[in-house]
């Protein structure tokens, strides 16, 4: 697959690659403003949309009030987020893959979610 890379798309991918974090659109825009001073938020938004449509990044609601974006690594991963203390726990793909396979089989639908976020209340928060 050849994906056409504009300088904005390339810079965003590189930023997500090096930060290895879940970043909001404003964080990405801020981090790139030194390098690409003319880059505006709507270009960042369109570039992120393009990159996620092409499976290069994930876009998720992790309970921070705005979507977060992350680079797609070779090994798919998912998360469990405590909705009270907001701690983020990684869910290994081995745990999630059987669930997706079951959905594909029973609902005859190809699952394209590449970064599942499950919300919960962690043990520490449950005790108070
Ligand atoms: Zn993640
Ligand atoms: Zn908690």
PDB file of C-alpha atoms and ligand atoms in Angstrom:
ATOM      1  CA  UNK A   1       0.000   0.000   0.000  1.00  0.00           C
ATOM      2  CA  UNK A   2       1.391   3.378  -0.957  1.00  0.00           C
ATOM      3  CA  UNK A   3       0.119   6.233   1.136  1.00  0.00           C
ATOM      4  CA  UNK A   4       0.680   9.734  -0.174  1.00  0.00           C
ATOM      5  CA  UNK A   5       2.575  11.690   2.450  1.00  0.00           C
ATOM      6  CA  UNK A   6       2.325  15.446   2.668  1.00  0.00           C
ATOM      7  CA  UNK A   7       4.807  17.207   4.935  1.00  0.00           C
ATOM      8  CA  UNK A   8       2.110  17.629   7.603  1.00  0.00           C
ATOM      9  CA  UNK A   9       1.209  13.929   7.530  1.00  0.00           C
ATOM     10  CA  UNK A  10       4.865  12.971   7.679  1.00  0.00           C
ATOM     11  CA  UNK A  11       5.623  15.317  10.582  1.00  0.00           C
ATOM     12  CA  UNK A  12       2.592  14.074  12.540  1.00  0.00           C
ATOM     13  CA  UNK A  13       3.571  10.443  12.040  1.00  0.00           C
ATOM     14  CA  UNK A  14       7.137  11.166  13.139  1.00  0.00           C
ATOM     15  CA  UNK A  15       5.909  13.001  16.227  1.00  0.00           C
ATOM     16  CA  UNK A  16       3.600  10.141  17.227  1.00  0.00           C
ATOM     17  CA  UNK A  17       6.351   7.629  16.503  1.00  0.00           C
ATOM     18  CA  UNK A  18       8.926   9.377  18.701  1.00  0.00           C
ATOM     19  CA  UNK A  19       6.577  10.317  21.550  1.00  0.00           C
ATOM     20  CA  UNK A  20       5.076   6.801  21.843  1.00  0.00           C
ATOM     21  CA  UNK A  21       2.144   8.351  23.681  1.00  0.00           C
ATOM     22  CA  UNK A  22      -1.558   9.046  23.339  1.00  0.00           C
ATOM     23  CA  UNK A  23      -1.666  12.676  22.217  1.00  0.00           C
ATOM     24  CA  UNK A  24      -4.585  15.040  21.709  1.00  0.00           C
ATOM     25  CA  UNK A  25      -4.894  17.165  18.587  1.00  0.00           C
ATOM     26  CA  UNK A  26      -3.778  20.255  20.522  1.00  0.00           C
ATOM     27  CA  UNK A  27      -0.724  18.474  21.923  1.00  0.00           C
ATOM     28  CA  UNK A  28       0.273  17.352  18.429  1.00  0.00           C
ATOM     29  CA  UNK A  29      -0.266  20.839  17.012  1.00  0.00           C
ATOM     30  CA  UNK A  30       1.753  22.399  19.822  1.00  0.00           C
ATOM     31  CA  UNK A  31       4.652  19.962  19.440  1.00  0.00           C
ATOM     32  CA  UNK A  32       4.873  20.635  15.712  1.00  0.00           C
ATOM     33  CA  UNK A  33       4.483  24.396  15.807  1.00  0.00           C
ATOM     34  CA  UNK A  34       8.251  24.991  16.078  1.00  0.00           C
ATOM     35  CA  UNK A  35       8.973  22.809  13.094  1.00  0.00           C
ATOM     36  CA  UNK A  36       5.979  23.813  10.949  1.00  0.00           C
ATOM     37  CA  UNK A  37       4.946  27.329  12.049  1.00  0.00           C
ATOM     38  CA  UNK A  38       2.274  27.662   9.345  1.00  0.00           C
ATOM     39  CA  UNK A  39       0.558  24.410  10.323  1.00  0.00           C
ATOM     40  CA  UNK A  40      -2.969  25.074  11.537  1.00  0.00           C
ATOM     41  CA  UNK A  41      -5.221  22.900  13.679  1.00  0.00           C
ATOM     42  CA  UNK A  42      -7.604  22.063  10.831  1.00  0.00           C
ATOM     43  CA  UNK A  43      -4.722  20.681   8.741  1.00  0.00           C
ATOM     44  CA  UNK A  44      -3.633  18.599  11.732  1.00  0.00           C
ATOM     45  CA  UNK A  45      -7.220  17.384  12.081  1.00  0.00           C
ATOM     46  CA  UNK A  46      -7.506  16.405   8.385  1.00  0.00           C
ATOM     47  CA  UNK A  47      -4.081  14.750   8.433  1.00  0.00           C
ATOM     48  CA  UNK A  48      -4.960  12.699  11.516  1.00  0.00           C
ATOM     49  CA  UNK A  49      -8.198  11.638   9.857  1.00  0.00           C
ATOM     50  CA  UNK A  50      -6.292  10.554   6.746  1.00  0.00           C
ATOM     51  CA  UNK A  51      -3.664   8.668   8.747  1.00  0.00           C
ATOM     52  CA  UNK A  52      -6.288   6.819  10.769  1.00  0.00           C
ATOM     53  CA  UNK A  53      -8.302   5.943   7.626  1.00  0.00           C
ATOM     54  CA  UNK A  54      -5.121   4.360   6.321  1.00  0.00           C
ATOM     55  CA  UNK A  55      -4.525   2.368   9.499  1.00  0.00           C
ATOM     56  CA  UNK A  56      -1.292   4.138  10.411  1.00  0.00           C
ATOM     57  CA  UNK A  57      -2.564   5.575  13.679  1.00  0.00           C
ATOM     58  CA  UNK A  58      -5.346   4.822  16.138  1.00  0.00           C
ATOM     59  CA  UNK A  59      -7.953   7.304  17.321  1.00  0.00           C
ATOM     60  CA  UNK A  60      -9.665   6.677  20.650  1.00  0.00           C
ATOM     61  CA  UNK A  61     -11.795   8.114  23.392  1.00  0.00           C
ATOM     62  CA  UNK A  62      -9.794   7.531  26.575  1.00  0.00           C
ATOM     63  CA  UNK A  63     -11.992   9.650  28.812  1.00  0.00           C
ATOM     64  CA  UNK A  64      -9.969  12.863  28.594  1.00  0.00           C
ATOM     65  CA  UNK A  65     -12.740  14.810  26.873  1.00  0.00           C
ATOM     66  CA  UNK A  66     -11.135  14.820  23.437  1.00  0.00           C
ATOM     67  CA  UNK A  67      -9.896  12.033  21.152  1.00  0.00           C
ATOM     68  CA  UNK A  68      -6.322  10.806  21.514  1.00  0.00           C
ATOM     69  CA  UNK A  69      -4.107   9.595  18.705  1.00  0.00           C
ATOM     70  CA  UNK A  70      -1.366   6.988  18.819  1.00  0.00           C
ATOM     71  CA  UNK A  71       0.984   5.416  16.292  1.00  0.00           C
ATOM     72  CA  UNK A  72       0.046   1.856  15.245  1.00  0.00           C
ATOM     73  CA  UNK A  73       2.812  -0.539  16.177  1.00  0.00           C
ATOM     74  CA  UNK A  74       3.332  -3.982  14.723  1.00  0.00           C
ATOM     75  CA  UNK A  75       1.851  -5.504  17.840  1.00  0.00           C
ATOM     76  CA  UNK A  76      -1.738  -4.312  18.369  1.00  0.00           C
ATOM     77  CA  UNK A  77      -2.607  -3.253  21.912  1.00  0.00           C
ATOM     78  CA  UNK A  78      -5.687  -2.095  23.792  1.00  0.00           C
ATOM     79  CA  UNK A  79      -6.405  -0.410  27.109  1.00  0.00           C
ATOM     80  CA  UNK A  80      -8.380  -0.558  30.305  1.00  0.00           C
ATOM     81  CA  UNK A  81      -8.943   2.914  31.780  1.00  0.00           C
ATOM     82  CA  UNK A  82     -10.133   3.571  35.341  1.00  0.00           C
ATOM     83  CA  UNK A  83     -12.844   6.181  34.941  1.00  0.00           C
ATOM     84  CA  UNK A  84     -12.184   7.429  38.477  1.00  0.00           C
ATOM     85  CA  UNK A  85      -8.378   7.844  38.770  1.00  0.00           C
ATOM     86  CA  UNK A  86      -7.790   7.715  34.970  1.00  0.00           C
ATOM     87  CA  UNK A  87      -4.965   5.204  35.248  1.00  0.00           C
ATOM     88  CA  UNK A  88      -4.346   3.418  31.969  1.00  0.00           C
ATOM     89  CA  UNK A  89      -3.609  -0.285  31.906  1.00  0.00           C
ATOM     90  CA  UNK A  90      -2.518  -2.077  28.754  1.00  0.00           C
ATOM     91  CA  UNK A  91      -4.691  -4.938  27.522  1.00  0.00           C
ATOM     92  CA  UNK A  92      -2.651  -7.393  25.506  1.00  0.00           C
ATOM     93  CA  UNK A  93      -4.023  -8.284  22.110  1.00  0.00           C
ATOM     94  CA  UNK A  94      -4.168 -11.964  23.158  1.00  0.00           C
ATOM     95  CA  UNK A  95      -6.940 -10.993  25.533  1.00  0.00           C
ATOM     96  CA  UNK A  96      -8.941  -8.997  23.010  1.00  0.00           C
ATOM     97  CA  UNK A  97      -8.371 -10.924  19.761  1.00  0.00           C
ATOM     98  CA  UNK A  98     -10.671 -13.862  20.697  1.00  0.00           C
ATOM     99  CA  UNK A  99     -13.479 -11.375  21.425  1.00  0.00           C
ATOM    100  CA  UNK A 100     -13.035  -9.705  18.028  1.00  0.00           C
ATOM    101  CA  UNK A 101     -12.908 -13.107  16.306  1.00  0.00           C
ATOM    102  CA  UNK A 102     -16.156 -14.064  17.995  1.00  0.00           C
ATOM    103  CA  UNK A 103     -17.820 -10.863  16.765  1.00  0.00           C
ATOM    104  CA  UNK A 104     -16.553 -11.462  13.233  1.00  0.00           C
ATOM    105  CA  UNK A 105     -17.911 -14.990  13.261  1.00  0.00           C
ATOM    106  CA  UNK A 106     -21.279 -14.260  14.820  1.00  0.00           C
ATOM    107  CA  UNK A 107     -22.013 -10.885  13.260  1.00  0.00           C
ATOM    108  CA  UNK A 108     -20.323 -11.595   9.907  1.00  0.00           C
ATOM    109  CA  UNK A 109     -18.539  -8.265  10.193  1.00  0.00           C
ATOM    110  CA  UNK A 110     -14.847  -7.530   9.856  1.00  0.00           C
ATOM    111  CA  UNK A 111     -13.703  -5.725  13.006  1.00  0.00           C
ATOM    112  CA  UNK A 112     -11.468  -2.756  12.187  1.00  0.00           C
ATOM    113  CA  UNK A 113     -11.097  -1.341  15.716  1.00  0.00           C
ATOM    114  CA  UNK A 114      -7.334  -1.213  16.202  1.00  0.00           C
ATOM    115  CA  UNK A 115      -7.189   0.238  19.736  1.00  0.00           C
ATOM    116  CA  UNK A 116     -10.017  -0.816  22.027  1.00  0.00           C
ATOM    117  CA  UNK A 117     -10.559   1.192  25.212  1.00  0.00           C
ATOM    118  CA  UNK A 118     -12.564  -0.418  28.013  1.00  0.00           C
ATOM    119  CA  UNK A 119     -13.570   1.711  31.006  1.00  0.00           C
ATOM    120  CA  UNK A 120     -13.735   0.366  34.535  1.00  0.00           C
ATOM    121  CA  UNK A 121     -13.219   1.164  38.222  1.00  0.00           C
ATOM    122  CA  UNK A 122      -9.882  -0.116  39.503  1.00  0.00           C
ATOM    123  CA  UNK A 123      -9.450  -1.938  42.821  1.00  0.00           C
ATOM    124  CA  UNK A 124      -7.998   1.091  44.643  1.00  0.00           C
ATOM    125  CA  UNK A 125     -10.881   3.321  43.567  1.00  0.00           C
ATOM    126  CA  UNK A 126     -13.489   0.670  44.415  1.00  0.00           C
ATOM    127  CA  UNK A 127     -12.354   0.544  48.049  1.00  0.00           C
ATOM    128  CA  UNK A 128     -13.230   4.156  48.839  1.00  0.00           C
TER     129      UNK A 128
HETATM  130 ZN1  LIG B   1      -2.569   2.850  23.347  1.00  0.00          ZN
HETATM  131 ZN1  LIG B   2      -8.784   3.970  39.797  1.00  0.00          ZN
END
